[in-house]
Amino acid sequence: KKPKKKHRFRNFFLGFCGLNIFLVIMVLFAACMFIRARLNSMSVIDAQYLETYDTSKILDKHGNIIWEPTDKRVEILEYEEIPKLYVDALVAVEDAGYWTSPGISYKGIGNMIYTTIASRFDDSIKARGGSSIEQQLIKNVYYNNGEGYETTTRKIQEIFLALQLDRNFSKEEILAFYVNHLEYAEGAAGLGQVMKTYFGKTSDDYEERTIENITELAYLAGLSNAPSAFNLYTNPERARERTDVVLSVMLEAGIITQSEYREAKNFDLSTNLQERGYEAAEQVRRNQKWK
């Protein structure tokens, strides 16, 4: 009798294991089909879409600009022109593993999967994930910052496009694409332009490591997260809070020293703040000259 019991237990155990293996295979198969279906409409990485282009202009026969739009201004920077302190701050805040990652954040993907599933059962939970800089660039360029697209499909496609992006371009090229594509408040597009809009400076002005430059670059590195919410003209308190968060991250990452951190926290961000709308006003005057 004892041998029969052993056989029954073994058969039950083998059957149980086999059933579970079958279920796992079916789940994986269903997941693969689910992902494949969402990749059918995926875009293809193309450099012409990643580049940022200047606004339209009207020139006279001598090549002089006689008209430019007043509602949007663009300043394109090469990677070498981007202040190093800004690069370090941006990477520390947005994607600490940027330089060594394959284009995606595994932690962010795990968070995305969890929140996506949880959001199906709890409306208070929103599907989200800590996207890499590559994923954020894909989202901004190909998916209109996520507006008008089904979240799950978009995020799956973002992952595959981010991997493709990382294979075809250097990290420096990708970062330049990302920085130039950022849309800010006040009609400014790209880091080069927003430096002028808020502080009247160019990238050359940020070469020197001063408390003033550290604070302003920390603000600009955090501004891309929510340009309207952290607008220094309309929400100075929130802008200061966001800057302090970025400064804390920079301190933890060893980008700035403790003394620089203390001084930067006390620096008044409005010190070099330009008059609001001065660029648009100047452009209006130039446009009217040729009417």
PDB file of C-alpha atoms in Angstrom:
ATOM      1  CA  LYS A   1       0.000   0.000   0.000  1.00  0.00           C
ATOM      2  CA  LYS A   2       2.783   2.425   0.831  1.00  0.00           C
ATOM      3  CA  PRO A   3       4.299   2.323  -2.672  1.00  0.00           C
ATOM      4  CA  LYS A   4       0.864   3.089  -4.165  1.00  0.00           C
ATOM      5  CA  LYS A   5       0.535   6.167  -1.965  1.00  0.00           C
ATOM      6  CA  LYS A   6       3.947   7.336  -3.066  1.00  0.00           C
ATOM      7  CA  HIS A   7       2.975   6.876  -6.699  1.00  0.00           C
ATOM      8  CA  ARG A   8      -0.273   8.777  -6.196  1.00  0.00           C
ATOM      9  CA  PHE A   9       1.576  11.664  -4.519  1.00  0.00           C
ATOM     10  CA  ARG A  10       4.201  11.715  -7.262  1.00  0.00           C
ATOM     11  CA  ASN A  11       1.555  11.705  -9.995  1.00  0.00           C
ATOM     12  CA  PHE A  12      -0.333  14.490  -8.256  1.00  0.00           C
ATOM     13  CA  PHE A  13       2.859  16.537  -7.849  1.00  0.00           C
ATOM     14  CA  LEU A  14       3.899  16.048 -11.487  1.00  0.00           C
ATOM     15  CA  GLY A  15       0.411  16.942 -12.682  1.00  0.00           C
ATOM     16  CA  PHE A  16       0.363  20.056 -10.512  1.00  0.00           C
ATOM     17  CA  CYS A  17       3.764  21.162 -11.812  1.00  0.00           C
ATOM     18  CA  GLY A  18       2.772  20.452 -15.390  1.00  0.00           C
ATOM     19  CA  LEU A  19      -0.410  22.491 -15.034  1.00  0.00           C
ATOM     20  CA  ASN A  20       1.498  25.439 -13.624  1.00  0.00           C
ATOM     21  CA  ILE A  21       4.105  25.274 -16.372  1.00  0.00           C
ATOM     22  CA  PHE A  22       1.310  25.193 -18.939  1.00  0.00           C
ATOM     23  CA  LEU A  23      -0.364  28.222 -17.349  1.00  0.00           C
ATOM     24  CA  VAL A  24       2.935  30.142 -17.270  1.00  0.00           C
ATOM     25  CA  ILE A  25       3.520  29.358 -20.955  1.00  0.00           C
ATOM     26  CA  MET A  26      -0.010  30.487 -21.831  1.00  0.00           C
ATOM     27  CA  VAL A  27       0.418  33.735 -19.877  1.00  0.00           C
ATOM     28  CA  LEU A  28       3.759  34.433 -21.586  1.00  0.00           C
ATOM     29  CA  PHE A  29       2.241  33.633 -24.976  1.00  0.00           C
ATOM     30  CA  ALA A  30      -0.699  35.955 -24.303  1.00  0.00           C
ATOM     31  CA  ALA A  31       1.693  38.686 -23.129  1.00  0.00           C
ATOM     32  CA  CYS A  32       3.793  38.305 -26.298  1.00  0.00           C
ATOM     33  CA  MET A  33       0.704  38.522 -28.503  1.00  0.00           C
ATOM     34  CA  PHE A  34      -0.524  41.542 -26.510  1.00  0.00           C
ATOM     35  CA  ILE A  35       2.790  43.341 -26.998  1.00  0.00           C
ATOM     36  CA  ARG A  36       3.068  42.335 -30.653  1.00  0.00           C
ATOM     37  CA  ALA A  37      -0.384  43.744 -31.390  1.00  0.00           C
ATOM     38  CA  ARG A  38       0.660  47.083 -29.906  1.00  0.00           C
ATOM     39  CA  LEU A  39       3.882  47.209 -31.892  1.00  0.00           C
ATOM     40  CA  ASN A  40       2.142  46.931 -35.249  1.00  0.00           C
ATOM     41  CA  SER A  41       1.447  50.681 -35.364  1.00  0.00           C
ATOM     42  CA  MET A  42       4.818  51.706 -33.922  1.00  0.00           C
ATOM     43  CA  SER A  43       6.775  54.522 -35.574  1.00  0.00           C
ATOM     44  CA  VAL A  44      10.340  54.165 -36.840  1.00  0.00           C
ATOM     45  CA  ILE A  45      13.250  56.176 -35.408  1.00  0.00           C
ATOM     46  CA  ASP A  46      14.204  58.891 -37.880  1.00  0.00           C
ATOM     47  CA  ALA A  47      16.752  61.655 -37.256  1.00  0.00           C
ATOM     48  CA  GLN A  48      14.654  64.247 -39.082  1.00  0.00           C
ATOM     49  CA  TYR A  49      11.983  63.961 -36.381  1.00  0.00           C
ATOM     50  CA  LEU A  50      14.503  64.129 -33.538  1.00  0.00           C
ATOM     51  CA  GLU A  51      16.106  67.342 -34.763  1.00  0.00           C
ATOM     52  CA  THR A  52      14.697  70.654 -33.545  1.00  0.00           C
ATOM     53  CA  TYR A  53      14.050  73.254 -36.218  1.00  0.00           C
ATOM     54  CA  ASP A  54      13.964  77.000 -35.971  1.00  0.00           C
ATOM     55  CA  THR A  55      10.737  78.952 -36.387  1.00  0.00           C
ATOM     56  CA  SER A  56       9.717  80.271 -39.810  1.00  0.00           C
ATOM     57  CA  LYS A  57      11.146  83.651 -40.800  1.00  0.00           C
ATOM     58  CA  ILE A  58      10.712  86.107 -43.651  1.00  0.00           C
ATOM     59  CA  LEU A  59      13.944  87.482 -45.142  1.00  0.00           C
ATOM     60  CA  ASP A  60      14.603  90.343 -47.496  1.00  0.00           C
ATOM     61  CA  LYS A  61      16.677  89.907 -50.667  1.00  0.00           C
ATOM     62  CA  HIS A  62      19.850  90.497 -48.676  1.00  0.00           C
ATOM     63  CA  GLY A  63      19.076  87.751 -46.167  1.00  0.00           C
ATOM     64  CA  ASN A  64      18.078  90.113 -43.349  1.00  0.00           C
ATOM     65  CA  ILE A  65      15.232  88.964 -41.116  1.00  0.00           C
ATOM     66  CA  ILE A  66      12.215  91.250 -41.534  1.00  0.00           C
ATOM     67  CA  TRP A  67       9.639  89.108 -39.721  1.00  0.00           C
ATOM     68  CA  GLU A  68       9.630  86.435 -37.006  1.00  0.00           C
ATOM     69  CA  PRO A  69       6.802  84.967 -34.888  1.00  0.00           C
ATOM     70  CA  THR A  70       6.382  86.513 -31.460  1.00  0.00           C
ATOM     71  CA  ASP A  71       4.631  83.622 -29.712  1.00  0.00           C
ATOM     72  CA  LYS A  72       7.459  81.074 -29.988  1.00  0.00           C
ATOM     73  CA  ARG A  73      11.232  81.353 -29.918  1.00  0.00           C
ATOM     74  CA  VAL A  74      13.770  78.575 -30.501  1.00  0.00           C
ATOM     75  CA  GLU A  75      17.498  78.432 -29.718  1.00  0.00           C
ATOM     76  CA  ILE A  76      19.277  75.213 -30.755  1.00  0.00           C
ATOM     77  CA  LEU A  77      22.412  74.067 -28.907  1.00  0.00           C
ATOM     78  CA  GLU A  78      25.031  71.500 -29.849  1.00  0.00           C
ATOM     79  CA  TYR A  79      25.968  69.094 -27.055  1.00  0.00           C
ATOM     80  CA  GLU A  80      29.297  70.885 -26.529  1.00  0.00           C
ATOM     81  CA  GLU A  81      27.410  74.149 -25.911  1.00  0.00           C
ATOM     82  CA  ILE A  82      25.243  72.748 -23.121  1.00  0.00           C
ATOM     83  CA  PRO A  83      26.635  73.791 -19.701  1.00  0.00           C
ATOM     84  CA  LYS A  84      28.186  70.743 -18.011  1.00  0.00           C
ATOM     85  CA  LEU A  85      26.651  71.648 -14.673  1.00  0.00           C
ATOM     86  CA  TYR A  86      23.218  71.609 -16.310  1.00  0.00           C
ATOM     87  CA  VAL A  87      23.898  68.194 -17.889  1.00  0.00           C
ATOM     88  CA  ASP A  88      24.961  66.762 -14.527  1.00  0.00           C
ATOM     89  CA  ALA A  89      21.914  68.233 -12.759  1.00  0.00           C
ATOM     90  CA  LEU A  90      19.462  67.100 -15.443  1.00  0.00           C
ATOM     91  CA  VAL A  91      20.765  63.516 -15.483  1.00  0.00           C
ATOM     92  CA  ALA A  92      20.791  63.333 -11.671  1.00  0.00           C
ATOM     93  CA  VAL A  93      17.179  64.502 -11.481  1.00  0.00           C
ATOM     94  CA  GLU A  94      15.623  62.813 -14.512  1.00  0.00           C
ATOM     95  CA  ASP A  95      17.622  59.606 -15.124  1.00  0.00           C
ATOM     96  CA  ALA A  96      20.550  58.853 -12.798  1.00  0.00           C
ATOM     97  CA  GLY A  97      21.543  55.760 -14.805  1.00  0.00           C
ATOM     98  CA  TYR A  98      21.426  57.525 -18.156  1.00  0.00           C
ATOM     99  CA  TRP A  99      25.062  57.146 -19.224  1.00  0.00           C
ATOM    100  CA  THR A 100      25.154  53.362 -18.692  1.00  0.00           C
ATOM    101  CA  SER A 101      21.571  52.324 -19.449  1.00  0.00           C
ATOM    102  CA  PRO A 102      20.485  50.667 -22.722  1.00  0.00           C
ATOM    103  CA  GLY A 103      17.887  53.391 -23.197  1.00  0.00           C
ATOM    104  CA  ILE A 104      15.295  52.212 -20.683  1.00  0.00           C
ATOM    105  CA  SER A 105      14.891  52.173 -16.924  1.00  0.00           C
ATOM    106  CA  TYR A 106      14.123  48.682 -15.605  1.00  0.00           C
ATOM    107  CA  LYS A 107      12.921  50.135 -12.323  1.00  0.00           C
ATOM    108  CA  GLY A 108      10.658  52.495 -14.208  1.00  0.00           C
ATOM    109  CA  ILE A 109       9.281  49.661 -16.329  1.00  0.00           C
ATOM    110  CA  GLY A 110       8.535  47.636 -13.192  1.00  0.00           C
ATOM    111  CA  ASN A 111       6.702  50.616 -11.742  1.00  0.00           C
ATOM    112  CA  MET A 112       4.826  51.057 -15.017  1.00  0.00           C
ATOM    113  CA  ILE A 113       3.659  47.431 -15.079  1.00  0.00           C
ATOM    114  CA  TYR A 114       2.505  47.569 -11.463  1.00  0.00           C
ATOM    115  CA  THR A 115       0.638  50.886 -11.739  1.00  0.00           C
ATOM    116  CA  THR A 116      -0.892  49.951 -15.112  1.00  0.00           C
ATOM    117  CA  ILE A 117      -2.364  46.735 -13.701  1.00  0.00           C
ATOM    118  CA  ALA A 118      -3.373  48.374 -10.423  1.00  0.00           C
ATOM    119  CA  SER A 119      -5.073  51.270 -12.226  1.00  0.00           C
ATOM    120  CA  ARG A 120      -7.449  48.772 -13.875  1.00  0.00           C
ATOM    121  CA  PHE A 121      -8.816  47.874 -10.455  1.00  0.00           C
ATOM    122  CA  ASP A 122      -8.407  51.162  -8.582  1.00  0.00           C
ATOM    123  CA  ASP A 123      -9.297  54.465 -10.251  1.00  0.00           C
ATOM    124  CA  SER A 124      -7.270  56.414  -7.700  1.00  0.00           C
ATOM    125  CA  ILE A 125      -4.051  54.843  -9.045  1.00  0.00           C
ATOM    126  CA  LYS A 126      -2.658  56.351 -12.223  1.00  0.00           C
ATOM    127  CA  ALA A 127      -0.506  54.392 -14.664  1.00  0.00           C
ATOM    128  CA  ARG A 128       2.979  55.873 -14.543  1.00  0.00           C
ATOM    129  CA  GLY A 129       6.637  54.959 -14.514  1.00  0.00           C
ATOM    130  CA  GLY A 130      10.064  56.497 -14.068  1.00  0.00           C
ATOM    131  CA  SER A 131      10.943  56.878 -17.732  1.00  0.00           C
ATOM    132  CA  SER A 132      14.513  57.182 -18.997  1.00  0.00           C
ATOM    133  CA  ILE A 133      15.586  60.305 -20.869  1.00  0.00           C
ATOM    134  CA  GLU A 134      15.303  58.300 -24.110  1.00  0.00           C
ATOM    135  CA  GLN A 135      11.718  57.341 -23.274  1.00  0.00           C
ATOM    136  CA  GLN A 136      10.864  60.935 -22.417  1.00  0.00           C
ATOM    137  CA  LEU A 137      12.328  62.106 -25.722  1.00  0.00           C
ATOM    138  CA  ILE A 138      10.278  59.509 -27.628  1.00  0.00           C
ATOM    139  CA  LYS A 139       7.173  60.594 -25.733  1.00  0.00           C
ATOM    140  CA  ASN A 140       7.755  64.274 -26.550  1.00  0.00           C
ATOM    141  CA  VAL A 141       8.638  63.767 -30.218  1.00  0.00           C
ATOM    142  CA  TYR A 142       6.408  60.906 -31.353  1.00  0.00           C
ATOM    143  CA  TYR A 143       3.474  61.005 -28.939  1.00  0.00           C
ATOM    144  CA  ASN A 144       2.723  64.689 -28.380  1.00  0.00           C
ATOM    145  CA  ASN A 145       3.853  64.418 -24.748  1.00  0.00           C
ATOM    146  CA  GLY A 146       1.382  61.556 -24.283  1.00  0.00           C
ATOM    147  CA  GLU A 147      -1.740  63.546 -25.105  1.00  0.00           C
ATOM    148  CA  GLY A 148      -4.319  61.731 -27.227  1.00  0.00           C
ATOM    149  CA  TYR A 149      -2.694  58.290 -26.997  1.00  0.00           C
ATOM    150  CA  GLU A 150      -3.777  55.154 -25.140  1.00  0.00           C
ATOM    151  CA  THR A 151      -1.349  54.880 -22.220  1.00  0.00           C
ATOM    152  CA  THR A 152      -0.522  51.150 -22.270  1.00  0.00           C
ATOM    153  CA  THR A 153       0.096  50.995 -26.019  1.00  0.00           C
ATOM    154  CA  ARG A 154       2.170  54.170 -25.932  1.00  0.00           C
ATOM    155  CA  LYS A 155       4.377  53.011 -23.064  1.00  0.00           C
ATOM    156  CA  ILE A 156       5.067  49.638 -24.714  1.00  0.00           C
ATOM    157  CA  GLN A 157       6.031  51.363 -27.949  1.00  0.00           C
ATOM    158  CA  GLU A 158       8.154  53.898 -26.049  1.00  0.00           C
ATOM    159  CA  ILE A 159      10.264  51.086 -24.590  1.00  0.00           C
ATOM    160  CA  PHE A 160      11.046  49.504 -27.959  1.00  0.00           C
ATOM    161  CA  LEU A 161      11.690  52.865 -29.630  1.00  0.00           C
ATOM    162  CA  ALA A 162      13.959  53.948 -26.759  1.00  0.00           C
ATOM    163  CA  LEU A 163      16.053  50.796 -27.220  1.00  0.00           C
ATOM    164  CA  GLN A 164      16.244  51.495 -30.953  1.00  0.00           C
ATOM    165  CA  LEU A 165      17.175  55.123 -30.270  1.00  0.00           C
ATOM    166  CA  ASP A 166      20.019  54.114 -27.944  1.00  0.00           C
ATOM    167  CA  ARG A 167      21.447  51.717 -30.527  1.00  0.00           C
ATOM    168  CA  ASN A 168      21.501  54.300 -33.306  1.00  0.00           C
ATOM    169  CA  PHE A 169      22.699  57.465 -31.560  1.00  0.00           C
ATOM    170  CA  SER A 170      25.322  58.361 -28.994  1.00  0.00           C
ATOM    171  CA  LYS A 171      24.321  59.446 -25.497  1.00  0.00           C
ATOM    172  CA  GLU A 172      25.575  62.952 -26.275  1.00  0.00           C
ATOM    173  CA  GLU A 173      23.434  63.186 -29.427  1.00  0.00           C
ATOM    174  CA  ILE A 174      20.367  61.936 -27.573  1.00  0.00           C
ATOM    175  CA  LEU A 175      20.839  64.436 -24.759  1.00  0.00           C
ATOM    176  CA  ALA A 176      21.152  67.282 -27.281  1.00  0.00           C
ATOM    177  CA  PHE A 177      17.948  66.108 -29.015  1.00  0.00           C
ATOM    178  CA  TYR A 178      16.205  66.006 -25.644  1.00  0.00           C
ATOM    179  CA  VAL A 179      17.379  69.428 -24.438  1.00  0.00           C
ATOM    180  CA  ASN A 180      16.520  71.145 -27.732  1.00  0.00           C
ATOM    181  CA  HIS A 181      13.043  69.596 -27.828  1.00  0.00           C
ATOM    182  CA  LEU A 182      11.994  70.766 -24.373  1.00  0.00           C
ATOM    183  CA  GLU A 183       8.985  73.088 -24.482  1.00  0.00           C
ATOM    184  CA  TYR A 184       8.911  75.738 -21.765  1.00  0.00           C
ATOM    185  CA  ALA A 185       6.426  78.384 -20.726  1.00  0.00           C
ATOM    186  CA  GLU A 186       6.770  81.965 -21.998  1.00  0.00           C
ATOM    187  CA  GLY A 187       7.010  80.751 -25.617  1.00  0.00           C
ATOM    188  CA  ALA A 188      10.547  79.429 -25.188  1.00  0.00           C
ATOM    189  CA  ALA A 189      11.646  76.146 -26.783  1.00  0.00           C
ATOM    190  CA  GLY A 190      14.975  74.532 -25.999  1.00  0.00           C
ATOM    191  CA  LEU A 191      17.457  75.223 -23.214  1.00  0.00           C
ATOM    192  CA  GLY A 192      19.347  77.821 -25.244  1.00  0.00           C
ATOM    193  CA  GLN A 193      16.218  79.947 -25.545  1.00  0.00           C
ATOM    194  CA  VAL A 194      14.877  79.574 -22.005  1.00  0.00           C
ATOM    195  CA  MET A 195      18.239  80.731 -20.573  1.00  0.00           C
ATOM    196  CA  LYS A 196      17.743  83.997 -22.457  1.00  0.00           C
ATOM    197  CA  THR A 197      14.043  84.275 -21.663  1.00  0.00           C
ATOM    198  CA  TYR A 198      14.408  83.992 -17.894  1.00  0.00           C
ATOM    199  CA  PHE A 199      17.915  85.221 -17.154  1.00  0.00           C
ATOM    200  CA  GLY A 200      19.132  86.969 -20.310  1.00  0.00           C
ATOM    201  CA  LYS A 201      22.123  84.619 -20.588  1.00  0.00           C
ATOM    202  CA  THR A 202      23.758  82.347 -23.138  1.00  0.00           C
ATOM    203  CA  SER A 203      25.534  79.038 -22.553  1.00  0.00           C
ATOM    204  CA  ASP A 204      28.870  80.917 -22.467  1.00  0.00           C
ATOM    205  CA  ASP A 205      27.648  82.894 -19.462  1.00  0.00           C
ATOM    206  CA  TYR A 206      27.237  79.634 -17.544  1.00  0.00           C
ATOM    207  CA  GLU A 207      30.782  78.379 -18.000  1.00  0.00           C
ATOM    208  CA  GLU A 208      31.937  79.867 -14.694  1.00  0.00           C
ATOM    209  CA  ARG A 209      31.061  77.909 -11.554  1.00  0.00           C
ATOM    210  CA  THR A 210      29.384  80.553  -9.404  1.00  0.00           C
ATOM    211  CA  ILE A 211      26.562  80.318  -6.864  1.00  0.00           C
ATOM    212  CA  GLU A 212      24.443  82.395  -9.217  1.00  0.00           C
ATOM    213  CA  ASN A 213      24.993  79.951 -12.099  1.00  0.00           C
ATOM    214  CA  ILE A 214      24.546  76.867  -9.917  1.00  0.00           C
ATOM    215  CA  THR A 215      21.174  78.102  -8.662  1.00  0.00           C
ATOM    216  CA  GLU A 216      19.872  79.196 -12.046  1.00  0.00           C
ATOM    217  CA  LEU A 217      20.941  75.971 -13.760  1.00  0.00           C
ATOM    218  CA  ALA A 218      19.349  73.939 -10.966  1.00  0.00           C
ATOM    219  CA  TYR A 219      16.123  75.841 -11.606  1.00  0.00           C
ATOM    220  CA  LEU A 220      16.332  75.239 -15.360  1.00  0.00           C
ATOM    221  CA  ALA A 221      17.096  71.525 -14.846  1.00  0.00           C
ATOM    222  CA  GLY A 222      13.937  71.162 -12.763  1.00  0.00           C
ATOM    223  CA  LEU A 223      11.775  73.401 -14.927  1.00  0.00           C
ATOM    224  CA  SER A 224      11.281  70.863 -17.725  1.00  0.00           C
ATOM    225  CA  ASN A 225       9.330  68.634 -15.316  1.00  0.00           C
ATOM    226  CA  ALA A 226       6.397  71.088 -15.301  1.00  0.00           C
ATOM    227  CA  PRO A 227       7.176  74.397 -17.098  1.00  0.00           C
ATOM    228  CA  SER A 228       3.892  76.119 -16.248  1.00  0.00           C
ATOM    229  CA  ALA A 229       3.737  74.955 -12.631  1.00  0.00           C
ATOM    230  CA  PHE A 230       7.321  76.107 -11.948  1.00  0.00           C
ATOM    231  CA  ASN A 231       7.151  79.307 -14.006  1.00  0.00           C
ATOM    232  CA  LEU A 232       9.301  81.818 -12.136  1.00  0.00           C
ATOM    233  CA  TYR A 233       7.063  84.711 -13.208  1.00  0.00           C
ATOM    234  CA  THR A 234       3.737  83.257 -12.140  1.00  0.00           C
ATOM    235  CA  ASN A 235       4.677  80.725  -9.440  1.00  0.00           C
ATOM    236  CA  PRO A 236       7.868  81.974  -7.745  1.00  0.00           C
ATOM    237  CA  GLU A 237       7.262  79.954  -4.559  1.00  0.00           C
ATOM    238  CA  ARG A 238       6.837  76.651  -6.389  1.00  0.00           C
ATOM    239  CA  ALA A 239       9.796  77.524  -8.608  1.00  0.00           C
ATOM    240  CA  ARG A 240      11.920  77.989  -5.484  1.00  0.00           C
ATOM    241  CA  GLU A 241      10.698  74.706  -3.987  1.00  0.00           C
ATOM    242  CA  ARG A 242      11.527  72.812  -7.169  1.00  0.00           C
ATOM    243  CA  THR A 243      14.975  74.422  -7.336  1.00  0.00           C
ATOM    244  CA  ASP A 244      15.693  73.360  -3.757  1.00  0.00           C
ATOM    245  CA  VAL A 245      14.717  69.775  -4.611  1.00  0.00           C
ATOM    246  CA  VAL A 246      17.136  69.775  -7.553  1.00  0.00           C
ATOM    247  CA  LEU A 247      19.883  71.287  -5.390  1.00  0.00           C
ATOM    248  CA  SER A 248      19.349  68.487  -2.851  1.00  0.00           C
ATOM    249  CA  VAL A 249      19.714  65.870  -5.588  1.00  0.00           C
ATOM    250  CA  MET A 250      22.852  67.603  -6.853  1.00  0.00           C
ATOM    251  CA  LEU A 251      24.321  67.553  -3.348  1.00  0.00           C
ATOM    252  CA  GLU A 252      23.541  63.854  -2.879  1.00  0.00           C
ATOM    253  CA  ALA A 253      25.098  63.067  -6.271  1.00  0.00           C
ATOM    254  CA  GLY A 254      28.268  64.959  -5.374  1.00  0.00           C
ATOM    255  CA  ILE A 255      27.764  67.570  -8.107  1.00  0.00           C
ATOM    256  CA  ILE A 256      27.932  70.462  -5.649  1.00  0.00           C
ATOM    257  CA  THR A 257      29.521  70.834  -2.212  1.00  0.00           C
ATOM    258  CA  GLN A 258      27.749  71.405   1.086  1.00  0.00           C
ATOM    259  CA  SER A 259      28.804  75.061   1.146  1.00  0.00           C
ATOM    260  CA  GLU A 260      27.628  75.586  -2.450  1.00  0.00           C
ATOM    261  CA  TYR A 261      24.329  73.970  -1.535  1.00  0.00           C
ATOM    262  CA  ARG A 262      23.799  76.293   1.436  1.00  0.00           C
ATOM    263  CA  GLU A 263      24.665  79.406  -0.559  1.00  0.00           C
ATOM    264  CA  ALA A 264      22.561  78.358  -3.551  1.00  0.00           C
ATOM    265  CA  LYS A 265      19.534  77.820  -1.316  1.00  0.00           C
ATOM    266  CA  ASN A 266      19.849  81.417  -0.162  1.00  0.00           C
ATOM    267  CA  PHE A 267      20.396  82.895  -3.629  1.00  0.00           C
ATOM    268  CA  ASP A 268      17.464  84.967  -4.900  1.00  0.00           C
ATOM    269  CA  LEU A 269      16.341  83.569  -8.264  1.00  0.00           C
ATOM    270  CA  SER A 270      14.827  86.910  -9.231  1.00  0.00           C
ATOM    271  CA  THR A 271      18.257  88.585  -9.177  1.00  0.00           C
ATOM    272  CA  ASN A 272      18.756  88.230 -12.960  1.00  0.00           C
ATOM    273  CA  LEU A 273      15.127  87.627 -13.897  1.00  0.00           C
ATOM    274  CA  GLN A 274      14.328  89.536 -17.084  1.00  0.00           C
ATOM    275  CA  GLU A 275      11.250  91.646 -17.607  1.00  0.00           C
ATOM    276  CA  ARG A 276       8.441  89.322 -18.578  1.00  0.00           C
ATOM    277  CA  GLY A 277       7.697  89.324 -22.314  1.00  0.00           C
ATOM    278  CA  TYR A 278      10.639  91.538 -23.262  1.00  0.00           C
ATOM    279  CA  GLU A 279      11.645  89.303 -26.198  1.00  0.00           C
ATOM    280  CA  ALA A 280       8.154  89.246 -27.697  1.00  0.00           C
ATOM    281  CA  ALA A 281       7.869  93.017 -27.294  1.00  0.00           C
ATOM    282  CA  GLU A 282      11.185  93.566 -29.042  1.00  0.00           C
ATOM    283  CA  GLN A 283      10.155  91.254 -31.872  1.00  0.00           C
ATOM    284  CA  VAL A 284       6.852  93.065 -32.303  1.00  0.00           C
ATOM    285  CA  ARG A 285       8.762  96.332 -32.727  1.00  0.00           C
ATOM    286  CA  ARG A 286      11.076  94.758 -35.306  1.00  0.00           C
ATOM    287  CA  ASN A 287       8.133  93.275 -37.205  1.00  0.00           C
ATOM    288  CA  GLN A 288       6.267  96.590 -37.272  1.00  0.00           C
ATOM    289  CA  LYS A 289       9.300  98.324 -38.724  1.00  0.00           C
ATOM    290  CA  TRP A 290       8.693  96.455 -41.993  1.00  0.00           C
ATOM    291  CA  LYS A 291       4.965  96.919 -42.223  1.00  0.00           C
TER     292      LYS A 291
END
